[in-house]
Amino acid sequence: MDPVIQEVTDRLIERSRGSRTAYLARLHAEAEAARERGPARAGLGCANLAHGFAAAGAADKLDLRANVKPGVAIVSSYNDMLSAHQPYETYPPILKAAVRKAGGVAQFAGGVPAMCDGITQGRAGMELSLYSREVIAMATAIALSHDMFDTSLLLGVCDKIVPGLLIGALHFGHLPAVFVPAGPMGSGLPNKVKARTRQLFAEGKVGKGELLDAESQSYHSAGTCTFYGTANSNQVMIEVMGLHLPGATFVNPRTELREALTKAAGRRAVELTVHGDEYTPVGEVVDEKAIVNACVALLATGGSTNHTMHIVAIAAAAGIELLWDDLATLSKVVPLLTRMYPNGQADVNHFQAAGGMQVLIGELLDAGLLHGDVLTIAGRGLDHYRSAVELKDGELVWEERTEGSTDPDVLRPVSNAFSSDSGIHMLDGNLGRAVSKVSAVKDEHLVIEAPAKVFDDQLELLRAFEAGELDGQDFVAVIRYQGPSANGMPELHKLTPPMAVLLDRGQRVAIVTDGRMSGASGKVPAAIHLSPEAADGGPIALVLNGDPIRLDAAAGTLELLVPAEELAARTPQGAPLTDAQWVGTGRELFSAFRRAAGPAERGAGIFALNGHAESVAGSRAAESASNLLVAQGAFGARGSQSVSGTSAKEVL
């Protein structure tokens, strides 16, 4: 193993020892009870069980009543509005038949919501998006809560859906969980053309009809969007964690291979139960090594910055305390091996054609950058995932891929990486801690020092752009009160086209925000997910128009160049919306989430570290008290210290 990868893993194990031990103790106790009891439903009373199979078909009803065959839960994010999830419409009968053939009985246990950030960009619905991850986790738990199931099949692809499904499943960590992907749509309009059309529209040079034509040629059929955003970053990380069947990630929908892999997932779920010889509980698959592997895969592919929060929340659900410090250390030694839009012009279909996950995993394993000795749904060892899958005479065949990448413009070996460090950098300084996706940013734009232009809402910036108020000047746009406890931390991707226009005009511009910019973030340098956020007393609330800010994504620093004594005399500017103002599009239903949400660097969730006694509310109170003192200058420059690692009691 690379010594830095091992060092991060060791400190993750040590830091998480108490909570992980408690988590595993509960998992093992539940597994032992399951072995003694037989299928989970055997523990139900007669009335309970009768309710559980009342609507089943005749054959399934007999099997469920007999309490012999394992029960398989299907949990799906299907809806027919979203292209990525529409293919799941046909999956339940396919999976039920495959499970029945393998000796189990499957039931559709529940659905989870699936929002599309692409639809809600710049709209009120986006303020529910991040919270939907917690809703999905809870909906998954509800689906699995009936004590009818011995294993699960999880159907999800996009942004918050996969993290939510996995967080929910990890709270039933004694059950196996097999993720069943749907695959990407075919390649459409070249990404370069799409991006150019968006920019021309922002400049007023093309109309809405031309823009809609371009967008509809890009997003044109069933399947995941093909750019390398959060959805496809999900898929990469889930395969590297060993929760997909090898090679299943980027097979297109409605192909023979896709259907064969779906059937195989159903069979595999039956084989992994506690009553068989290959018991593989999801809580043991997702261990400290698997979490580090997921981080490495994210960094090596320049994946979605959303996962700097999601992977922290996923780890916490398994009793593992992952910190941004760990990601910062890893990012310095993990090379960038892929170029997919927005980091390049290729899409995930081109990545798949170049060798895809098998080449990527093989390269990282050979370089000692991934842990190979891990448990996966394919068996012990990540070497299983070097194998590509194909259909031969109607049967699935996995064969190890020995050939390297066939397209070095898309996928490269470690020895010829696009960059010696990753596409995601962590930033630190007296403004707090932030994330910067650098893989799509030109070297000459990695460092900027310019006056601040402060906005408390993204629409203010858009109006200023349209009015020409941003023309001909260098500046750092500070967009605040966009964090998880302010308004749900919406993506601000709608700001990319106008800011890109200014960049192309020769202006030096950047973004600093406590909101998100997503995996679709482009060429504009940005410090995002700033923590502590303005609503929790973060220093970003003290920034005034004209304050000089230095963002150095290469060095990993973010500094407000104002004397500490001057900052100490300031009071926070602006404020988040009140409950009375935070209404419409169902947003008022989520006020409890807003009050409970943790900071971005702790996953921006509402759930406590699994296996740890501390409540989210108590942790949140300590965070807010510490952040207020930071904002008032009690700490000065923070260096590499994390505020979240310091309690209010310790500060006071």
XYZ file of C-alpha atoms in Angstrom, residues 11 27 95 123 165 318 415 487 503 547 588 595 604 622 625 632:
16
model
C -6.051 7.008 11.635
C -24.722 -5.978 13.540
C -35.810 -9.361 -10.173
C -35.530 27.115 -8.473
C -30.313 4.330 -0.021
C -21.431 2.719 9.332
C 2.427 6.348 -14.788
C -31.795 27.112 2.989
C -13.781 34.689 -17.474
C -12.703 43.219 0.921
C -41.981 24.897 4.954
C -32.603 23.565 12.266
C -24.536 18.244 6.140
C -21.394 23.217 20.035
C -21.009 28.429 19.484
C -15.536 37.352 15.958
